[in-house]
Coordinates of C-alpha atoms in Angstrom, one line a residue:
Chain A
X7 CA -25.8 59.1 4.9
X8 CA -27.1 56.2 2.8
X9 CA -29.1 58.8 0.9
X10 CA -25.5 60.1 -0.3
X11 CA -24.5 57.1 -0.7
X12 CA -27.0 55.8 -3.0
X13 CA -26.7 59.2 -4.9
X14 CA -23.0 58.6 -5.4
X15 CA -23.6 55.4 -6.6
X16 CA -26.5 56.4 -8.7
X17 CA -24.2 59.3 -10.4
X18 CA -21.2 56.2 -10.7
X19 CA -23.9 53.9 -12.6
X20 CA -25.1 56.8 -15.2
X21 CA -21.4 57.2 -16.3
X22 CA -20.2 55.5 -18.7
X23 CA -16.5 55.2 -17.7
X24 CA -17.9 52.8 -15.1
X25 CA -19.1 50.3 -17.3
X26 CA -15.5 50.4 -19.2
X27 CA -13.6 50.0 -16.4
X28 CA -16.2 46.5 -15.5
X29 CA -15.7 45.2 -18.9
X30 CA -12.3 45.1 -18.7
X31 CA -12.1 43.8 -15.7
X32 CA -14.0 41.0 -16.3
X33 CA -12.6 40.2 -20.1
X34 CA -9.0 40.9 -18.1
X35 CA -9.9 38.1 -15.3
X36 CA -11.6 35.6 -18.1
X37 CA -8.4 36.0 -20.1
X38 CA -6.4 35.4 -17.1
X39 CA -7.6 32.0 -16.2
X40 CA -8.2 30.6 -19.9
X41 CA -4.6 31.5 -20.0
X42 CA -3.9 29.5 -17.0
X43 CA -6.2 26.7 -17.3
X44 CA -4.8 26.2 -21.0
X45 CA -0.9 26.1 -19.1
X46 CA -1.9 23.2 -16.8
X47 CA -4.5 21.2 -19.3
X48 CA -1.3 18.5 -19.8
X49 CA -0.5 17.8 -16.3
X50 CA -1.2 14.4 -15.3
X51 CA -3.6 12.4 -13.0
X52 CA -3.8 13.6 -9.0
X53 CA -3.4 17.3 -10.2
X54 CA -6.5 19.1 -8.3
X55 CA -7.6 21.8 -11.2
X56 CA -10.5 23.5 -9.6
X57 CA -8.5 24.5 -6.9
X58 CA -5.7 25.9 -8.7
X59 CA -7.6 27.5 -11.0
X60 CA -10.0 29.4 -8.2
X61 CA -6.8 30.1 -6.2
X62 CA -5.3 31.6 -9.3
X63 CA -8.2 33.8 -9.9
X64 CA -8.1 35.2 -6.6
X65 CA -4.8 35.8 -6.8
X66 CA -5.8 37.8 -10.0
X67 CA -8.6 39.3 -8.6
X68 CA -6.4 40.7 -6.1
X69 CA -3.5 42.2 -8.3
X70 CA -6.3 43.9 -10.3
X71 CA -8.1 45.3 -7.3
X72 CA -4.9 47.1 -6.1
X73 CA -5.4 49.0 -9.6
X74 CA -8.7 49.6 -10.3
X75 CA -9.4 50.6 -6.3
X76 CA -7.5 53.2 -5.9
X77 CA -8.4 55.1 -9.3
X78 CA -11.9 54.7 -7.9
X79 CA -11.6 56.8 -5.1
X80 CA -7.8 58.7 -5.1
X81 CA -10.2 61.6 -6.6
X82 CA -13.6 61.6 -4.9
X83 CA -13.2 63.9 -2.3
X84 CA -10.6 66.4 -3.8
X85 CA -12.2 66.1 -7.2
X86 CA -15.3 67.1 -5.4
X87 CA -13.5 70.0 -4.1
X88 CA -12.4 70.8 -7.9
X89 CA -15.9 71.2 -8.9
X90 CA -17.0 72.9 -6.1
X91 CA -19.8 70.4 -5.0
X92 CA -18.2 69.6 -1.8
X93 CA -18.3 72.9 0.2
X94 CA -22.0 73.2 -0.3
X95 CA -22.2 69.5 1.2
X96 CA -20.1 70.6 4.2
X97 CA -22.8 73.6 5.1
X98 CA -25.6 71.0 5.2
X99 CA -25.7 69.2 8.5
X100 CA -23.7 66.1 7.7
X101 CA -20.6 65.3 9.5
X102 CA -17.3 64.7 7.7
X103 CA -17.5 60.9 9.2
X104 CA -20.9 60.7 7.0
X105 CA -19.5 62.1 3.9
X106 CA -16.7 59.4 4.8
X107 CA -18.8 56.9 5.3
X108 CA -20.9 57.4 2.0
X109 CA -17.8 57.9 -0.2
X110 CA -16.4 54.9 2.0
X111 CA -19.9 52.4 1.2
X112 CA -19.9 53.8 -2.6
X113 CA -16.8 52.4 -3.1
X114 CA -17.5 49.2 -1.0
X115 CA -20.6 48.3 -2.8
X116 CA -18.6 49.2 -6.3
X117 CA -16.0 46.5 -5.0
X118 CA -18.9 44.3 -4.5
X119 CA -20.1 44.7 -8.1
X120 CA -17.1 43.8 -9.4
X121 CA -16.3 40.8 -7.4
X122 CA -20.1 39.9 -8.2
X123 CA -18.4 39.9 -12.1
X124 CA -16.0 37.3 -11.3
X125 CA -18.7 35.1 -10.1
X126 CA -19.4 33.2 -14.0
X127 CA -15.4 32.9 -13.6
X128 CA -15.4 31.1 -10.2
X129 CA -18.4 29.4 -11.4
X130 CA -16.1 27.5 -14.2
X131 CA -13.6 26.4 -11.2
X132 CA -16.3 25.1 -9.5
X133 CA -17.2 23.0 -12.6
X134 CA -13.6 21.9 -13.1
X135 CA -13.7 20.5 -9.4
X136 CA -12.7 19.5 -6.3
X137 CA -13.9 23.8 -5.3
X138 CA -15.2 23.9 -1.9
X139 CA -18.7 26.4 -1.2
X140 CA -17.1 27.7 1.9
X141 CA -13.4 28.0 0.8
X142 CA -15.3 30.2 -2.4
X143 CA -17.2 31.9 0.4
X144 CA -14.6 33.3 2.5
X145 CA -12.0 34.2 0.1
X146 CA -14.5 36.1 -1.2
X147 CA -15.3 38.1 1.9
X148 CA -11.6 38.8 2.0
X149 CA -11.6 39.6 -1.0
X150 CA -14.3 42.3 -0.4
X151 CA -12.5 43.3 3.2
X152 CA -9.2 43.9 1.2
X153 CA -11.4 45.8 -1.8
X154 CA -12.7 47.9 1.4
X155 CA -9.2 48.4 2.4
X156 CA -7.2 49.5 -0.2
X157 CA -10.9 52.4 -0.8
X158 CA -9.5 54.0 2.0
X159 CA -6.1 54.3 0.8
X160 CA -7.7 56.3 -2.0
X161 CA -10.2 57.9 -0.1
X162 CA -7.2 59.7 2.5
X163 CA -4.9 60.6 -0.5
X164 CA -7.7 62.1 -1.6
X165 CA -8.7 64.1 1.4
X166 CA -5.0 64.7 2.1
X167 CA -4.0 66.3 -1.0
X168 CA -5.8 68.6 -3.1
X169 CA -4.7 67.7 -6.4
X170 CA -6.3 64.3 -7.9
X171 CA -3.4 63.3 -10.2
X172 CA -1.0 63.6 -6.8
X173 CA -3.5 61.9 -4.9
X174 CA -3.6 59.2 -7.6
X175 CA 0.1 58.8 -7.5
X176 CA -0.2 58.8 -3.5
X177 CA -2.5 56.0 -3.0
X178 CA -1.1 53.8 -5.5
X179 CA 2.4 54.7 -3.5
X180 CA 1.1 53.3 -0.5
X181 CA -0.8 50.5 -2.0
X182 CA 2.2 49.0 -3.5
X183 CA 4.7 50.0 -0.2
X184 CA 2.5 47.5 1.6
X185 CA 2.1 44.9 -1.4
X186 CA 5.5 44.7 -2.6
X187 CA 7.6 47.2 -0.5
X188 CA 6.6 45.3 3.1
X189 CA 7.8 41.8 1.8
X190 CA 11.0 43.4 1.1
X191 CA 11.1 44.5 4.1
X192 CA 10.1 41.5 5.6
X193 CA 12.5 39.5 3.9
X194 CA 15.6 42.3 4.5
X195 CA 14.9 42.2 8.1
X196 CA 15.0 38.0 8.0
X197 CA 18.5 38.0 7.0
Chain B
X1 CA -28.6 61.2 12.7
X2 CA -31.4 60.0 15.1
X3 CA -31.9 61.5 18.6
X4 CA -31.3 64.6 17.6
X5 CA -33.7 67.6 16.9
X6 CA -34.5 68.5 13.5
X7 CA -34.8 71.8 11.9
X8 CA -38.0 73.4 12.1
X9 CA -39.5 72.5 9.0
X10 CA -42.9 74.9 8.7
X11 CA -40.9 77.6 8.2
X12 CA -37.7 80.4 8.9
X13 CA -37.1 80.3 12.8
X14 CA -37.4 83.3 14.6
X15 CA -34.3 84.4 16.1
X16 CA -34.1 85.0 20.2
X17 CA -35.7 88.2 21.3
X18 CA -34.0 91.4 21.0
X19 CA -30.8 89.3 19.1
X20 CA -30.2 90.1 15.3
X21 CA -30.2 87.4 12.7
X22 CA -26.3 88.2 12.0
X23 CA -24.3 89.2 14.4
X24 CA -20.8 89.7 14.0
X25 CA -18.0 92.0 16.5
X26 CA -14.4 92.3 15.7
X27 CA -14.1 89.3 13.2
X28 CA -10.7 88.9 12.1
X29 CA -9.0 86.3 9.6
X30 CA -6.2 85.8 7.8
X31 CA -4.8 83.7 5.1
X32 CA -1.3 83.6 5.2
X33 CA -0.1 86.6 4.9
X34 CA -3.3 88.2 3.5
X35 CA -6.1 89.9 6.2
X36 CA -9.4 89.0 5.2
X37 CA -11.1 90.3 7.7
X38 CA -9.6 93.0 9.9
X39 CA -12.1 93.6 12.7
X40 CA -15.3 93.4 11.2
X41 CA -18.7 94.6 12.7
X42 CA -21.8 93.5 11.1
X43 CA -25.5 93.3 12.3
X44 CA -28.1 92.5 10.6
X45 CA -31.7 91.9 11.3
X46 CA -34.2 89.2 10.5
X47 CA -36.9 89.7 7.9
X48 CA -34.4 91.8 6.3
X49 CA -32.4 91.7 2.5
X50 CA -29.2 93.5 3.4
X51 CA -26.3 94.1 0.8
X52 CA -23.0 93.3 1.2
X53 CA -21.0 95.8 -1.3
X54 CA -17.1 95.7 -1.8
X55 CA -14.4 95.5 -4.6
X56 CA -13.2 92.0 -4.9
X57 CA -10.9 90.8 -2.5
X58 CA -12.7 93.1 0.3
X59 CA -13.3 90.0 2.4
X60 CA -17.1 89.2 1.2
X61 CA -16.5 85.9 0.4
X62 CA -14.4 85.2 3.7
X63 CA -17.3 86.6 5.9
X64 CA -20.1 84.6 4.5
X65 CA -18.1 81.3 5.0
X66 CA -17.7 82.3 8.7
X67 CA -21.3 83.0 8.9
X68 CA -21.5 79.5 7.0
X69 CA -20.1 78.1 9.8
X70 CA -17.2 76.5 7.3
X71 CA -14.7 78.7 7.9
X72 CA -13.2 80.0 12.1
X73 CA -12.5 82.6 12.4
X74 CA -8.9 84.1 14.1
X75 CA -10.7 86.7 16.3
X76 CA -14.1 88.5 16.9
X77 CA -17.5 87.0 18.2
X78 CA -20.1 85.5 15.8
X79 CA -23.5 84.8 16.3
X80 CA -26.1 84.0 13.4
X81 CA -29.9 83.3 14.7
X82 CA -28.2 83.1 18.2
X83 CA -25.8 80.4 18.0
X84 CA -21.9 80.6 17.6
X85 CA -20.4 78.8 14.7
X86 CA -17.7 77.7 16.5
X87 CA -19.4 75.9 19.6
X88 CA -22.6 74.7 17.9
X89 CA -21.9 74.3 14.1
X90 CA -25.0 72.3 13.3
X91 CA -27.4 75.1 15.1
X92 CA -25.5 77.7 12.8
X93 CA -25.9 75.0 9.5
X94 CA -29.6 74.5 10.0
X95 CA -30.3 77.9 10.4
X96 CA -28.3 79.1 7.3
X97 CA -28.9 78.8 3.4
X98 CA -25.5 79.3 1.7
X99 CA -25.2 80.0 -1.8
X100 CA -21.8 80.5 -2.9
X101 CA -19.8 82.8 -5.6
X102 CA -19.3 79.3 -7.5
X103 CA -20.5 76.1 -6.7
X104 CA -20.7 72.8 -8.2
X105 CA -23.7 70.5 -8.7
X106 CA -23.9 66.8 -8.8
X107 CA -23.9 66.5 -13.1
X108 CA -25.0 62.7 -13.0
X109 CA -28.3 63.4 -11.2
X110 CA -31.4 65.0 -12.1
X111 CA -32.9 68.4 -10.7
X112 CA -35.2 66.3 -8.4
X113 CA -32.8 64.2 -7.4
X114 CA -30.3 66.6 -6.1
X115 CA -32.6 68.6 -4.4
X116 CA -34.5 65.5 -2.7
X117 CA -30.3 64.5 -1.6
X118 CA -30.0 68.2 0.4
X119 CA -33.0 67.3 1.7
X120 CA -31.8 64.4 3.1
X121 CA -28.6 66.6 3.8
X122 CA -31.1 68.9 6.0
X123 CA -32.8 66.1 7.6
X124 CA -36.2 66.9 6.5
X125 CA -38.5 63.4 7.1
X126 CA -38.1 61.4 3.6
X127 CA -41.6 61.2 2.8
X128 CA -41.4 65.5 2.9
X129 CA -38.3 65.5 0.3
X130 CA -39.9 64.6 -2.9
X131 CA -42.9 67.1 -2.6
X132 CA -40.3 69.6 -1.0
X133 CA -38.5 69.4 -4.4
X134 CA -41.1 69.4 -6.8
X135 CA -42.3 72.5 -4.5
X136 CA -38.8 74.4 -5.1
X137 CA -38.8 73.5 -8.7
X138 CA -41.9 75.4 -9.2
X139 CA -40.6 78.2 -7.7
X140 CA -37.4 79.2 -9.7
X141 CA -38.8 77.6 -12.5
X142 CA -37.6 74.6 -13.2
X143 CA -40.7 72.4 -13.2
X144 CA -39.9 71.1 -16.8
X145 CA -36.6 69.7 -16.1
X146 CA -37.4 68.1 -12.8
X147 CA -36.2 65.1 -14.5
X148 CA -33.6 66.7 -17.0
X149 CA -30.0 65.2 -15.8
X150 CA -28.3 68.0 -14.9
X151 CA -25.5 68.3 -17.1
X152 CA -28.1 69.3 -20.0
X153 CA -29.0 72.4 -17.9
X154 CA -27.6 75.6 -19.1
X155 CA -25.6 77.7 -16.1
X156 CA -28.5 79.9 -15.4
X157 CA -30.8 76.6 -15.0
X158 CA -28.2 75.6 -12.8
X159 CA -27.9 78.8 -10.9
X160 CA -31.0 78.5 -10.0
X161 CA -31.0 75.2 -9.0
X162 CA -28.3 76.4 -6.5
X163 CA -30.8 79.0 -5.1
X164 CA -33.6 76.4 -4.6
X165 CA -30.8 74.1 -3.2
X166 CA -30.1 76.9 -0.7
X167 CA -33.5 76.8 0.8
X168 CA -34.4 73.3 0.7
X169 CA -34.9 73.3 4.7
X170 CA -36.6 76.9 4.7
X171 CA -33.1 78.7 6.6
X172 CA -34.0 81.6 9.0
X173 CA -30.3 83.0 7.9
X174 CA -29.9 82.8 4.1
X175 CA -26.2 83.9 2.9
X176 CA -26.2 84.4 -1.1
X177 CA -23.1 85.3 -2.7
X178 CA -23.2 86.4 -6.0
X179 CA -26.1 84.8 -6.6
X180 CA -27.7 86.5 -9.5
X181 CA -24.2 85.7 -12.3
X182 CA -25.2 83.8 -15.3
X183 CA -29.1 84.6 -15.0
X184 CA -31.1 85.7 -17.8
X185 CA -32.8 89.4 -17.1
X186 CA -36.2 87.3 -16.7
X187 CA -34.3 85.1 -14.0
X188 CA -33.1 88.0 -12.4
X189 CA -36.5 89.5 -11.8
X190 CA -37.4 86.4 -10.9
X191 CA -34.6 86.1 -8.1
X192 CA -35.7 89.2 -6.5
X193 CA -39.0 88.4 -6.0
X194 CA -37.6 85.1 -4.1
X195 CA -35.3 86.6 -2.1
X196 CA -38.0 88.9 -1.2
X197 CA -40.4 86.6 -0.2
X198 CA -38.1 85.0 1.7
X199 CA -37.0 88.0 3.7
X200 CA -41.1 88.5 3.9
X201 CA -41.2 85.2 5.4
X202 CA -39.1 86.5 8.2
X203 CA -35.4 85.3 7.1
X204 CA -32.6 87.4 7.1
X205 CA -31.0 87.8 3.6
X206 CA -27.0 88.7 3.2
X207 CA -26.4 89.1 -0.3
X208 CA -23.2 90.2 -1.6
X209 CA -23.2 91.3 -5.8
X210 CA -21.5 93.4 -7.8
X211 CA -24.5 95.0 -9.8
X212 CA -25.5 97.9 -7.5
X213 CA -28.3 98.9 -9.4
X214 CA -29.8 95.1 -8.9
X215 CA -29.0 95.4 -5.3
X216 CA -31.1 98.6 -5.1
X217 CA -33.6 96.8 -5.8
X218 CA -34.0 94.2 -3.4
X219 CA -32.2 95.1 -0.6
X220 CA -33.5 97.4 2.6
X221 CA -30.0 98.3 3.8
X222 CA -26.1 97.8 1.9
X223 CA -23.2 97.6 3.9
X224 CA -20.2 98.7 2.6
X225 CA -16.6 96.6 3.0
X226 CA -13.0 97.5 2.3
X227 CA -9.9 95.8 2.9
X228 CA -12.0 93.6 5.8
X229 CA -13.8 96.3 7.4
X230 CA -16.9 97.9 7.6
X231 CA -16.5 101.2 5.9
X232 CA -20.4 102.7 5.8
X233 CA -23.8 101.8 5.7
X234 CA -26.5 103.2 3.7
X235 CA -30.2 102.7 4.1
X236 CA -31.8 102.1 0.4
X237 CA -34.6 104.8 -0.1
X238 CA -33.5 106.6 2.7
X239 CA -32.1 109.5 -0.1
X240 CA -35.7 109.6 -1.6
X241 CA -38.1 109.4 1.4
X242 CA -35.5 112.6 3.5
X243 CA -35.7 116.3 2.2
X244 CA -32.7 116.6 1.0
X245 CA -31.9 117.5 -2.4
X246 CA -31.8 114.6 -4.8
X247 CA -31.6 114.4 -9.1
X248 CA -34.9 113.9 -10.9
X249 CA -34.8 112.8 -14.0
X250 CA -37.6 115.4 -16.4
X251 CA -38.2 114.2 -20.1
X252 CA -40.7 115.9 -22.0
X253 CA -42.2 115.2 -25.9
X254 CA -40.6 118.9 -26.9
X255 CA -37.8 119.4 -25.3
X256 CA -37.5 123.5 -25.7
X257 CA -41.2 123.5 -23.9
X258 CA -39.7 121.8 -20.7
X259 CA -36.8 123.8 -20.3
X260 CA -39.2 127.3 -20.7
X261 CA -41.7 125.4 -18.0
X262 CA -38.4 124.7 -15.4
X263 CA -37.4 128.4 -16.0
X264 CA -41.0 129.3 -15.6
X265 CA -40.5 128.0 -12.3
X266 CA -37.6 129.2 -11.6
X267 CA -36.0 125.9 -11.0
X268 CA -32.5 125.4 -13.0
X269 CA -31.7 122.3 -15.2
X270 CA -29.4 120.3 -16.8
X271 CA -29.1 118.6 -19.9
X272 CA -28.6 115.1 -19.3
X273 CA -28.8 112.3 -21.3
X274 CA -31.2 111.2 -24.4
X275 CA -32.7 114.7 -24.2
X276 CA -33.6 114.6 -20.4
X277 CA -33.5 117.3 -18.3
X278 CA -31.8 116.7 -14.8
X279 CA -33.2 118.5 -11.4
X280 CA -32.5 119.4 -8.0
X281 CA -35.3 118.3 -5.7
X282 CA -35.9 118.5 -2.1
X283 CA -38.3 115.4 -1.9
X284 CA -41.2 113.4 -3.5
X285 CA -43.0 116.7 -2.3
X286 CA -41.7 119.1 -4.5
X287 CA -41.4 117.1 -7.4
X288 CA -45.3 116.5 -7.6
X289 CA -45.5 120.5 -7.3
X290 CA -43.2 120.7 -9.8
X291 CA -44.7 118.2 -12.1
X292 CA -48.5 119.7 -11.5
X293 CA -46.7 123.1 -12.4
X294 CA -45.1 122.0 -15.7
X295 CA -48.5 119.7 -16.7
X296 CA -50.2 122.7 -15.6
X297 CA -48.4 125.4 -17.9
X298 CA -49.1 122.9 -20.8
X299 CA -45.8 121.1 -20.7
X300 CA -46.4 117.4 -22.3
X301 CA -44.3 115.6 -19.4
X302 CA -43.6 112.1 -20.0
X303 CA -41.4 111.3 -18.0
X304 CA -40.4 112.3 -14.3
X305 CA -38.4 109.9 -12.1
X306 CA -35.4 109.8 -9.1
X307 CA -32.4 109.2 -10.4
X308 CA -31.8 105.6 -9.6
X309 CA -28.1 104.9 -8.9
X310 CA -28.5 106.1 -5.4
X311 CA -26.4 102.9 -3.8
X312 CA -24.0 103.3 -6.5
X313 CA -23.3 107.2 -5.5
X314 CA -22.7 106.0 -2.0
X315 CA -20.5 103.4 -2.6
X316 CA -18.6 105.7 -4.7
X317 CA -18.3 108.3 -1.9
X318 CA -17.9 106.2 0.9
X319 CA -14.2 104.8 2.0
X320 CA -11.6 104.8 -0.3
X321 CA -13.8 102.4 -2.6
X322 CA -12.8 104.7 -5.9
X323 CA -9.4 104.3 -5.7
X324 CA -8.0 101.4 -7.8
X325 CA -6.3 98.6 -5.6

């Protein structure tokens, strides 16, 4: 299993959309906060900036991951079916739950990459302040859990449904039912 | 995963005593509306490269992924080296190499590395994969792009690759549809003389193809399907070795001669193609008379052969295989 893994990621590293999809990320995220940390730089004294900056960038983080998570997996198990690499991985003596597993860890360990690029980011924050180590440390472990998460949104659209632009659709359906659609909901049901 | 026993890695298993490789009774499927299979019986023994012949959409396809073990079946009893698909999948899995009609391959990776992954697919020991690989390599020719990425190899590179994929963990039950499409007349050769060792080395190979006369060559029995069934079987070289008649093929530097040395034997000919002269023969027994007869009355024989095309003539005859679907 973590030899598929590590071939999955392996193939995901030698491709070059990959490394796109990072840059942006990260030049999306550093944009992002300058933005933010140039609306607040005239607020007065007792204004805590760290905080608020690193509190907005998780909050950035985690509008961004509900994108870029589900076009990383929505297609990897029907686009495997597509090119016809997934049968011959199904004769071998893995179990679905392995091939799962692997697709499941790929994209964990992708998530963890690009968290790891936001680290520069939550590095300024830390510089402006007032940023607690363990606060930093566990939003980032949710931040990972939720990255984890929303993989296997993608991962069941993609397993569900054959087609990977339906899938696509699909995942990002559900992702934004539970982001947006549940507070609705929530809120609706207060009344 | 761990606990569990691993394939048998020195080579094919044999199958139980007195049990064929491939065993399949009254195998039905259906897809939809369509029947696939319609009461299929198969054997097939191990150390053997049997043929699986049949217009498209005869159910080919179909039965090798229920020997696969990826597909169950509706009806019918399966059995391939003594285990049933269906109760113990991953008995069936180790003991069977599947090639499929078309297949993809992991583009991003090199030759080496995909083949070390279906190693680790197969469970072989991890220190066994790499050597495994470069092993395989060797042997369909690939050595040189071990480390090629393998979206620079050309389809018949990566056909190939499939094959070696196929028989990473040395299957006792190897299933290979199609698998000579996209290969080079050297590569073809080449796969014959694999799928021949491995049927030497005591595996039972099913291989379904549309070139007859390739089949001919490589295979010791063909099975014939239609519409899901099994409509006739037919021994390859069976037509030579029995006495009944069967077309030589006579060619001769001057042409006139032979036909004066056949008539001087009283044996009738026809004209067939490129100046040959076809004959009736009962046997490998009377064509040497024949030849010593013709060399002997100064004939200057060059050529004297069987027809090939024997499978083809079969196929032809047998079923309703001739009539457009």
């Amino acid at each position: 299993m973590i030899d598929l893994m590590v071939s999955e990621l392996r193939q995901r590293l030698r491709g070059r959309r990959w490394w796109v999809v990072l840059g942006l990320w990260a030049l999306a995220l550093l944009g992002l906060l300058a933005l933010t940390r140039a609306a607040v730089s005239g607020v007065g004294e007792g204004f805590r900036l760290g905080p608020f900056m690193f509190g907005s960038l998780a909050l950035f983080v985690l509008a961004l991951a509900c994108l870029v998570m589900p076009s990383l997996t929505s297609g990897s198990i029907n686009g495997e079916r597509q090119r016809g690499t997934l049968a011959v991985l199904q004769a071998t003596l893995y179990r679905p739950w392995e091939i799962f597993l692997a697709k499941l860890g790929a994209a964990t360990v992708t998530a963890a990459a690009f968290l790891a690029a936001t680290l520069p980011l939550t590095l300024w924050c830390f510089v402006e302040g007032d940023v607690s180590v363990v606060s930093v440390l566990v939003v980032y472990l949710v931040l990972l859990v939720t990255c984890a998460v929303l993989a296997t949104f993608g991962l069941a659209a993609s397993a569900l449904i054959p087609r990977p632009a339906l899938s696509a659709v699909a995942a990002y359906a559900a992702v934004f039912a539970l982001t947006i659609g549940s507070p609705i909901v929530f809120a609706l049901a207060d009344e | 995963m761990a606990g569990r026993a691993t394939a048998d890695l020195t080579g094919p298993a044999p199958a139980a005593v007195g049990e064929p490789a491939i065993l399949a009774e009254g195998l039905s499927r259906a897809f939809g509306g369509v029947r696939a299979l319609q009461g299929l019986d198969l054997t097939a023994p191990a150390g053997r490269v049997v043929a699986l012949v049949g217009p498209n959409g005869a159910g080919k396809t179909t039965l090798l992924l229920i020997l696969a073990g990826l597909l169950a079946p509706d009806g019918g009893r399966v059995r391939v080296a003594g285990a049933d698909p269906l109760a113990d999948p991953l008995a069936v899995r180790r003991a069977v190499g599947w090639m499929p009609d078309f297949f993809g391959v992991y583009e991003g990776l090199t030759a080496q590395e995909y083949l070390e992954l279906f190693g680790a697919a197969y469970r072989l020991p991890r220190a066994e994969r790499p050597g495994r690989a470069r092993e395989l390599l060797v042997n369909v020719g690939l050595e040189d792009r071990a480390e090629a990425r393998i979206d620079t190899l050309s389809r018949g590179q990566k056909q190939r690759l499939g094959f070696a994929r196929a028989i990473v963990h040395r299957p006792s039950v190897l299933l290979l549809d199609e698998p000579a499409s996209g290969l080079d007349p050297r590569a073809r050769v080449a796969l014959r003389d694999q799928v021949r060792a491995q049927a030497a080395a005591g595996a039972c190979v099913l291989v379904s193809s549309h070139i007859l006369s390739e089949l001919e060559e490589v295979a010791d029995a063909a099975v014939f399907m239609e519409a899901g069934r099994v409509t006739g079987e037919y021994a390859v070289g069976e037509v030579s070795a029995a006495a009944t008649s069967q077309p030589w093929t006579l060619r001769a530097l001057d042409h006139d001669a032979l036909a004066r040395g056949l008539e001087a034997a009283g044996v009738t000919g026809r004209a067939a193609e490129r100046g040959e002269i076809e004959v009736d023969l009962g046997g490998e027994e009377a064509a040497a008379e024949l030849i010593a007869r013709l060399v002997g009355a100064g004939v200057r024989l060059v050529e004297a052969s069987p027809r090939r095309g024997g499978l083809e003539r079969a196929f032809l005859t047998s079923g309703e295989a001739e009539q457009p679907r």
